[in-house]
mmCIF file of C-alpha atoms in Angstrom:
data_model
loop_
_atom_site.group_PDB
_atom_site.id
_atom_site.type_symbol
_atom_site.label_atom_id
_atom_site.label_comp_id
_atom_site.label_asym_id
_atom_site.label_seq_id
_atom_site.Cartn_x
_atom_site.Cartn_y
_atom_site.Cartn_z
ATOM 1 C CA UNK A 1 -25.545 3.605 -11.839
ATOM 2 C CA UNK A 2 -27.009 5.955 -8.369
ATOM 3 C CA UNK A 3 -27.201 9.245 -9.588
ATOM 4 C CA UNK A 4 -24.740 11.509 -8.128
ATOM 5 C CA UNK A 5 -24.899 14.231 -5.015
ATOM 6 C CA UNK A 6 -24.969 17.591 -5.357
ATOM 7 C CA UNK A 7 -22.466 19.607 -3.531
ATOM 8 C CA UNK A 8 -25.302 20.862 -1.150
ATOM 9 C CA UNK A 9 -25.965 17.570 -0.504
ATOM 10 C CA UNK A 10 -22.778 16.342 0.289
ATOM 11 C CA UNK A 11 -22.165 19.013 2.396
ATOM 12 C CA UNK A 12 -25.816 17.991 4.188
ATOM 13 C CA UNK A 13 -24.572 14.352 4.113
ATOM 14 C CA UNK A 14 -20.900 15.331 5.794
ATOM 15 C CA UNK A 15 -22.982 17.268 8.647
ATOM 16 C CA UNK A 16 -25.287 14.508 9.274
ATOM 17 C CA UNK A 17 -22.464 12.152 9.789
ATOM 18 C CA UNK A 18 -21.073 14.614 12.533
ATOM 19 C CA UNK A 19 -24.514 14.847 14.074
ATOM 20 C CA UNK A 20 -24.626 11.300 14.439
ATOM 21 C CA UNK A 21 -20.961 10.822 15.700
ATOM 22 C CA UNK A 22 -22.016 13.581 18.586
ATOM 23 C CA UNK A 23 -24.966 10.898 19.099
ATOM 24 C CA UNK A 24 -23.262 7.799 19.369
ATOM 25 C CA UNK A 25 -20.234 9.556 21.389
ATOM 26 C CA UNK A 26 -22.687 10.309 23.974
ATOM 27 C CA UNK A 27 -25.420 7.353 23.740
ATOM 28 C CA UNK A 28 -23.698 4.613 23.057
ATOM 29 C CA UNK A 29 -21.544 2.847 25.588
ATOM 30 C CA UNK A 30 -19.075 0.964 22.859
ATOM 31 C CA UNK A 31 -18.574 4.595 20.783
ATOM 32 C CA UNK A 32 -17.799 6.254 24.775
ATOM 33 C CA UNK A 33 -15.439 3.799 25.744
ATOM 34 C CA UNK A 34 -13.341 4.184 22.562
ATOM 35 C CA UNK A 35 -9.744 5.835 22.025
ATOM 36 C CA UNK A 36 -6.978 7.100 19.376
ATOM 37 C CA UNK A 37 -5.225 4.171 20.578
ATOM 38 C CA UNK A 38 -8.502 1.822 20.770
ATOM 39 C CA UNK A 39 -9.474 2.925 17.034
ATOM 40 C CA UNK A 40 -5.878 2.191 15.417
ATOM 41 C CA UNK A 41 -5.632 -1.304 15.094
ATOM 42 C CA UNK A 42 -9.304 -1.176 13.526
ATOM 43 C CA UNK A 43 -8.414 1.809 10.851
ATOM 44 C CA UNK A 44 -5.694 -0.562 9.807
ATOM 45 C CA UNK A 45 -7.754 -3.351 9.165
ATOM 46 C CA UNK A 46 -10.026 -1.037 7.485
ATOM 47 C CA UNK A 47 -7.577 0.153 5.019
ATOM 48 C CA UNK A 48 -6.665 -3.212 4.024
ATOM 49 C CA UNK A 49 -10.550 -4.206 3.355
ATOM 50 C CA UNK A 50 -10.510 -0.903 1.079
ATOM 51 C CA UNK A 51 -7.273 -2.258 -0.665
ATOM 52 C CA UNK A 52 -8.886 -5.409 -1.260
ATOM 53 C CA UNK A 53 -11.861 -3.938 -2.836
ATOM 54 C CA UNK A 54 -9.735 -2.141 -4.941
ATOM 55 C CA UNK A 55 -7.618 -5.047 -6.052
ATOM 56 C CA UNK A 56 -11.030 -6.825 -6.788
ATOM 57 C CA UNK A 57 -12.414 -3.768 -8.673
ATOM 58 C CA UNK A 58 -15.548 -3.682 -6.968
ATOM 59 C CA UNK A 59 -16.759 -0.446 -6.698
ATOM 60 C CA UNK A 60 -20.074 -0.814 -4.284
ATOM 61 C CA UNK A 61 -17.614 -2.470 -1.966
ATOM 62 C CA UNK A 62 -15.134 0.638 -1.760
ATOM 63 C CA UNK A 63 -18.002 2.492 -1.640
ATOM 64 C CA UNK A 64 -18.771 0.814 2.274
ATOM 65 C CA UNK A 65 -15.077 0.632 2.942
ATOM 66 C CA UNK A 66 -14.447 4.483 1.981
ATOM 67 C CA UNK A 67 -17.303 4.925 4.366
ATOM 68 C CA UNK A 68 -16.151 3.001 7.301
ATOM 69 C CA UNK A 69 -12.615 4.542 7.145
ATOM 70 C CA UNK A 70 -14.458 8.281 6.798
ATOM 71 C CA UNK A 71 -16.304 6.811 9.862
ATOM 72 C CA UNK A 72 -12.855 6.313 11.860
ATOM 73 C CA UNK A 73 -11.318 9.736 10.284
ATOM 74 C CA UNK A 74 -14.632 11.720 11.728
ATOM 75 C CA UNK A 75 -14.272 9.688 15.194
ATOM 76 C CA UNK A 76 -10.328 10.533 15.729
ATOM 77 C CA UNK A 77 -11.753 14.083 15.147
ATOM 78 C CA UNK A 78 -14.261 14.038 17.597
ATOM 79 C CA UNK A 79 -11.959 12.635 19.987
ATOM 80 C CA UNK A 80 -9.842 15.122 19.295
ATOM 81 C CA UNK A 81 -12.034 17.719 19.746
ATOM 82 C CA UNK A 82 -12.768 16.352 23.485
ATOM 83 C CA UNK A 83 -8.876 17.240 24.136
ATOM 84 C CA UNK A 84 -9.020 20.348 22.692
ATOM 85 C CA UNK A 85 -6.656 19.187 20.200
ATOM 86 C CA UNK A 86 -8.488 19.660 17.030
ATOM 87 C CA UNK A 87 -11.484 19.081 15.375
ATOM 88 C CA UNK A 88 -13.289 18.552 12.243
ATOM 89 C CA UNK A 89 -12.809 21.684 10.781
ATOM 90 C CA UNK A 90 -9.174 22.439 11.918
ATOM 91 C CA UNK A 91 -8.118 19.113 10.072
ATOM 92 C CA UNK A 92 -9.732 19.634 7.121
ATOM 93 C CA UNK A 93 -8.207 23.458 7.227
ATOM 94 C CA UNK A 94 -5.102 21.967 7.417
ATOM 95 C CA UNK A 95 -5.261 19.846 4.898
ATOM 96 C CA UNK A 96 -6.633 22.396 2.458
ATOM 97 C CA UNK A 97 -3.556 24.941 3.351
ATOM 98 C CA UNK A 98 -0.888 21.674 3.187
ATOM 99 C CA UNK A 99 -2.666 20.911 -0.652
ATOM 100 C CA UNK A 100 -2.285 24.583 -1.566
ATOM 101 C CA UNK A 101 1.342 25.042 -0.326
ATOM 102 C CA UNK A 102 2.476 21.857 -1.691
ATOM 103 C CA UNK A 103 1.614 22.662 -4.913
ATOM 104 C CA UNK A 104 2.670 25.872 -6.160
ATOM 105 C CA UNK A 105 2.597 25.029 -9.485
ATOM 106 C CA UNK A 106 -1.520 26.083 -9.224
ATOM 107 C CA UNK A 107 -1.693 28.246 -6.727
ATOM 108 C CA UNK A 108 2.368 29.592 -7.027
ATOM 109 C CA UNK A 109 4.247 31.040 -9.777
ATOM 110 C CA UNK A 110 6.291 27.822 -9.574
ATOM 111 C CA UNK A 111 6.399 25.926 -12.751
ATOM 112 C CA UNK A 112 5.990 21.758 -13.143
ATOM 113 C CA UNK A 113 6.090 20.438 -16.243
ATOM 114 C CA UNK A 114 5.077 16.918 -15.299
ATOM 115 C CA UNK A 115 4.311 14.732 -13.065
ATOM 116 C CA UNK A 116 7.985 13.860 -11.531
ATOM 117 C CA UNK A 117 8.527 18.041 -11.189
ATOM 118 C CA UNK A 118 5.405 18.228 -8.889
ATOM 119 C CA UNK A 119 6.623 14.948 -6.601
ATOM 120 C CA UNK A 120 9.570 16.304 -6.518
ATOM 121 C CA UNK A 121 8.304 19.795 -5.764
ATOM 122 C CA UNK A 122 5.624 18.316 -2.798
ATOM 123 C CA UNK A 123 9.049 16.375 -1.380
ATOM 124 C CA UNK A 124 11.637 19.453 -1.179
ATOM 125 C CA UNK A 125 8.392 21.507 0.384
ATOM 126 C CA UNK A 126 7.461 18.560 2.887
ATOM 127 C CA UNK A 127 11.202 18.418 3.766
ATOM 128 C CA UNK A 128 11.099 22.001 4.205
ATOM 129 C CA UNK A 129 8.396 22.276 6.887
ATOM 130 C CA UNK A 130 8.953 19.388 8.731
ATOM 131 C CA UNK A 131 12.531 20.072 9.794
ATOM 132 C CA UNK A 132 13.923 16.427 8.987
ATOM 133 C CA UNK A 133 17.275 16.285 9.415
ATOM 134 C CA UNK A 134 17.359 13.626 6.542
ATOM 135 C CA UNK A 135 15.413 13.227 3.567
ATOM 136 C CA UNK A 136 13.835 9.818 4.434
ATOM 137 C CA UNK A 137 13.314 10.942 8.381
ATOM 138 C CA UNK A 138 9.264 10.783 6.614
ATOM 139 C CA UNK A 139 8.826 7.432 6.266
ATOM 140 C CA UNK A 140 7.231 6.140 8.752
ATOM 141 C CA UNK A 141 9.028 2.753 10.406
ATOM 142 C CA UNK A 142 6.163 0.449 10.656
ATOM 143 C CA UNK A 143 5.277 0.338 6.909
ATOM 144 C CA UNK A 144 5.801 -3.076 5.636
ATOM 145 C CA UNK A 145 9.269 -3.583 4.140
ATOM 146 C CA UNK A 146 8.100 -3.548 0.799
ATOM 147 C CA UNK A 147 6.145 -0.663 0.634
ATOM 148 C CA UNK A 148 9.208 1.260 2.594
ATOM 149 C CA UNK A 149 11.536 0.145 -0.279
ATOM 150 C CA UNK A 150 9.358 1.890 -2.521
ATOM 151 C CA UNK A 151 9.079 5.362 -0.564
ATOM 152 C CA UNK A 152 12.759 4.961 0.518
ATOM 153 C CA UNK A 153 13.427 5.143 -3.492
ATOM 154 C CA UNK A 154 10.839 7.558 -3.979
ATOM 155 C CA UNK A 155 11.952 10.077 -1.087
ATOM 156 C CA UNK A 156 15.685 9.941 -2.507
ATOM 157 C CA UNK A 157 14.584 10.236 -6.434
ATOM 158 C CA UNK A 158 13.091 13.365 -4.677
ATOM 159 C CA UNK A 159 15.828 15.218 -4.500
ATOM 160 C CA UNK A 160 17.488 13.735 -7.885
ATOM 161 C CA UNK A 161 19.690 10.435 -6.266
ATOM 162 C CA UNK A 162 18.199 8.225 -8.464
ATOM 163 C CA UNK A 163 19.504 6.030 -12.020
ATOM 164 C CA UNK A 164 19.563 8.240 -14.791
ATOM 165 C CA UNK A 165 18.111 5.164 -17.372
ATOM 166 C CA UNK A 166 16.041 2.138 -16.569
ATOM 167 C CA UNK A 167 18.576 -0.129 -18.425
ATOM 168 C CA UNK A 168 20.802 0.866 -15.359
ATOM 169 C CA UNK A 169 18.964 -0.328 -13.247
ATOM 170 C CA UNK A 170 18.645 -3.409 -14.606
ATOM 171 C CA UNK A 171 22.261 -4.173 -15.049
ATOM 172 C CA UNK A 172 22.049 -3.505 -11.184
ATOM 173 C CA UNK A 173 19.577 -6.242 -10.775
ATOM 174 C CA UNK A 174 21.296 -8.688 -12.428
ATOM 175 C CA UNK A 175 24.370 -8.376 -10.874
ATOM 176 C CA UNK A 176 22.647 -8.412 -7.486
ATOM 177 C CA UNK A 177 20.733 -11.884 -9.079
ATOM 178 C CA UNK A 178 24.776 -12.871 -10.130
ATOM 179 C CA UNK A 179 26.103 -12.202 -7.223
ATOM 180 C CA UNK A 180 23.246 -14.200 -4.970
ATOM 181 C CA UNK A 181 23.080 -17.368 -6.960
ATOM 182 C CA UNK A 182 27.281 -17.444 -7.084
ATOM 183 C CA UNK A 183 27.383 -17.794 -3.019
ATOM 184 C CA UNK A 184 23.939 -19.259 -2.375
ATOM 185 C CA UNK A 185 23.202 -21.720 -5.504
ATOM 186 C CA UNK A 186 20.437 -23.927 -4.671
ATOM 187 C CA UNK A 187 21.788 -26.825 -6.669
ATOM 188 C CA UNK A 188 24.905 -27.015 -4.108
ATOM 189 C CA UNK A 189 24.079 -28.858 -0.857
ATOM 190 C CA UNK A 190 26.267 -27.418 1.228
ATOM 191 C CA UNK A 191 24.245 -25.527 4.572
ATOM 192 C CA UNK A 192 24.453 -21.508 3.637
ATOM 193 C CA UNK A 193 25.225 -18.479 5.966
ATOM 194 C CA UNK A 194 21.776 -17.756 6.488
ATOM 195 C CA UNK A 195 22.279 -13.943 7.640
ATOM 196 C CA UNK A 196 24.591 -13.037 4.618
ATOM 197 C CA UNK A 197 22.435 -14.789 2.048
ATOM 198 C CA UNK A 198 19.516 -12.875 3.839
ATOM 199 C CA UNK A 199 21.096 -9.873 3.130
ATOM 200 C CA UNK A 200 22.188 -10.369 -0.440
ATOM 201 C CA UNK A 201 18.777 -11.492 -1.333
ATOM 202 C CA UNK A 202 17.599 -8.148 0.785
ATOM 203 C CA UNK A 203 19.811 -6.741 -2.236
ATOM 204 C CA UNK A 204 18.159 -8.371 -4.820
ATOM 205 C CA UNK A 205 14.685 -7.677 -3.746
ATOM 206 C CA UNK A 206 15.618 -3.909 -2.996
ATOM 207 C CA UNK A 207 17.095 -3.577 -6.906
ATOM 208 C CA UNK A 208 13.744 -5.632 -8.147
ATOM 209 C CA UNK A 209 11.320 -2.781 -6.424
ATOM 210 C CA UNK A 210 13.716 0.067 -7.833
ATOM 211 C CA UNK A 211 13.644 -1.317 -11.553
ATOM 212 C CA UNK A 212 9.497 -1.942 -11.000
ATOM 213 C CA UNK A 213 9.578 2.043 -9.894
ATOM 214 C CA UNK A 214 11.678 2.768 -12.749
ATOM 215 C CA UNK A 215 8.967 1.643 -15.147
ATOM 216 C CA UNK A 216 6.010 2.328 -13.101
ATOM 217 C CA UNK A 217 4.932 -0.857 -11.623
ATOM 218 C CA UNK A 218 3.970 -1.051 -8.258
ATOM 219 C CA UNK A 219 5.452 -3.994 -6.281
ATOM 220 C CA UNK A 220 3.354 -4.311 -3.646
ATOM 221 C CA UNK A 221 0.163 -4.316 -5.676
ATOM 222 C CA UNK A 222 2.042 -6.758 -8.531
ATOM 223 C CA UNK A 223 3.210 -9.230 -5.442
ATOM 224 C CA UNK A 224 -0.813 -8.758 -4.303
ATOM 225 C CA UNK A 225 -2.035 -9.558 -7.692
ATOM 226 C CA UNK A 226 0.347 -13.035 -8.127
ATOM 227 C CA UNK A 227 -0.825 -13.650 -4.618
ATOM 228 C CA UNK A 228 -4.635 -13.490 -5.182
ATOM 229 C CA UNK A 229 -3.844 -15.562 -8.611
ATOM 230 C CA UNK A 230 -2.078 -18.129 -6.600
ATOM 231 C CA UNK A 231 -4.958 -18.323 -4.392
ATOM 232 C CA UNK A 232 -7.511 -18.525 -6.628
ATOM 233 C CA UNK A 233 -5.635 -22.070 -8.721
ATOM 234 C CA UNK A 234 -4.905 -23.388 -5.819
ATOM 235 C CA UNK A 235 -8.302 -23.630 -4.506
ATOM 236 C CA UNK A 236 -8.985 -25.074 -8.209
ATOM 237 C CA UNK A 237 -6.530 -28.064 -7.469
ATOM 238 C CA UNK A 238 -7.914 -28.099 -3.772
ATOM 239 C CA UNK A 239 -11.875 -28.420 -5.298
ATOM 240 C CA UNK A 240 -10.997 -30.911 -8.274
ATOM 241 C CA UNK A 241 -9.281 -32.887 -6.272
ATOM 242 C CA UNK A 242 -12.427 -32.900 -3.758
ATOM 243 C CA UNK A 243 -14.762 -33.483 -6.694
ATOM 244 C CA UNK A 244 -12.672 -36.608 -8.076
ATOM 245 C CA UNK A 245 -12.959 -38.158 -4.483
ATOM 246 C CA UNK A 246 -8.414 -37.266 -4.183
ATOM 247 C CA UNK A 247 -6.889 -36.141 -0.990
ATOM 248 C CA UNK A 248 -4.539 -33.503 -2.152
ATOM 249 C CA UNK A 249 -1.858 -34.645 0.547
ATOM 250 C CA UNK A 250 -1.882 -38.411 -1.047
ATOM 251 C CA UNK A 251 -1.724 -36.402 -4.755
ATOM 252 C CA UNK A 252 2.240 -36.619 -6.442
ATOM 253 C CA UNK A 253 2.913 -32.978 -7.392
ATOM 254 C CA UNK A 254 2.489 -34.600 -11.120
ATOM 255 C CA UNK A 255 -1.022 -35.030 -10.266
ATOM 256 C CA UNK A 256 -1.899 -31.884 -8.754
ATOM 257 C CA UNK A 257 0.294 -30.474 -11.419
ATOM 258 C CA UNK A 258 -2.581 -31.544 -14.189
ATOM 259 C CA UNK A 259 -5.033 -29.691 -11.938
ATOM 260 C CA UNK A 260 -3.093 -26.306 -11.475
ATOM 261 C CA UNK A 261 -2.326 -26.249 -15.362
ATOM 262 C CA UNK A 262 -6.225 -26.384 -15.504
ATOM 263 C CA UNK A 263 -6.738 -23.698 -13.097
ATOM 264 C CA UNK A 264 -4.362 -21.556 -15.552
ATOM 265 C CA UNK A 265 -6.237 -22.113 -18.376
ATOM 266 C CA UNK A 266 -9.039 -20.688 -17.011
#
């Protein structure tokens, strides 16, 4: 375990790191030539390589990916400061006033008892000095539909539209899950309306991410997880198969079956 910084020496690390962004703005021909727009398809990937390390638990990897997305946060600055936009120190200014006002309940007379009084507190003050017109006018439109579903349901719990119990919620999930298997039952053969069974099933999945919010599970990180499990037994099967001389596509699924029950196992 690396021993830890000091706070003078973070502070000397943080100003090193904006010494050397000055450098490579002005030495380095790749560094000039980039743009907000040029850096935001890379900041994406970037947070996805830091999600990935956190999913995998592996803390010297976050470590590098916290540091290449600090990196791209201290570029947009410096860009920024070459508009006369902002810089450095006017974004982290504003951050540290937006923490403060958002949360009254330390530096307010504004009480919060728990957790759900200060989210609900930091949504009624966000909605406040934005302007919105509507409560979910904050979430952004290119988040992934999952992850929206989530905030969507967050944002209106926000300002208390939101199931009173969890067994609520559930009821509503299975009579989405009723209602999609009564018109779309697989075992019928008949060809389905594709857009209104894509909708009911938009239903079901909707109801599904509420009832996971309701008793704090996030979906996107649970789908993630079953995702990286998949993964991981299939490439069992795929390697077993390799190692017993089997093609996987001339396996039955009975065969590859014994394989993935062995990749569960372990």
């Amino acid at each position: 375990m690396p021993e830890l910084s000091s706070r003078e020496a973070q502070l000397a690390a943080f100003d090193r790191l904006l010494t050397i962004m000055d450098e490579l703005r002005e030495q380095c021909p790749w560094d000039r030539k980039q743009t907000l727009e040029s850096l935001r398809h890379l900041t994406i990937e970037e947070t996805f390589e830091l999600s990935d390390a956190i999913l995998e638990n592996d803390l010297e990897e976050i470590k590098k990916e916290l540091g290449d997305i600090l990196l791209h946060i201290v570029f947009y600055a410096k860009i920024g400061s070459e508009k006369s936009a902002f810089d450095m120190g006017t974004v982290i200014n504003s951050l540290c006033e937006k923490l403060i006002r958002r949360h009254p309940h330390i530096y307010g007379d504004t009480e919060a008892k728990d957790e759900e009084a200060v989210k609900q507190n930091w949504e009624k003050i966000k909605l406040q000095e934005k302007g919105n017109v509507s409560v979910l006018g904050g979430v952004p439109k290119s988040l992934p539909a999952l992850i929206k579903a989530m905030r969507i349901q967050e944002k209106a719990r926000g300002v208390g539209f939101d199931w009173e119990e969890k067994h609520q919620v559930w009821e509503k999930v299975e009579e989405e899950m009723k209602e999609f298997k009564e018109a779309f039952n697989a075992i019928k053969e008949e060809e389905i309306d594709k857009e209104k069974a894509s909708g009911e099933f938009g239903d079901l999945l909707f109801s599904l991410i509420n009832y996971a919010r309701f008793i704090d599970i996030n979906p996107e990180e649970a789908l993630e997880r079953t995702n990286l499990k998949f993964i991981k037994r299939f490439q069992y099967l795929e390697n077993a198969a390799k190692a017993a001389g089997r093609k996987i596509e001339e396996m039955s699924l009975a065969e590859m079956d014994v394989y993935w029950e062995e990749a569960k196992k372990l």
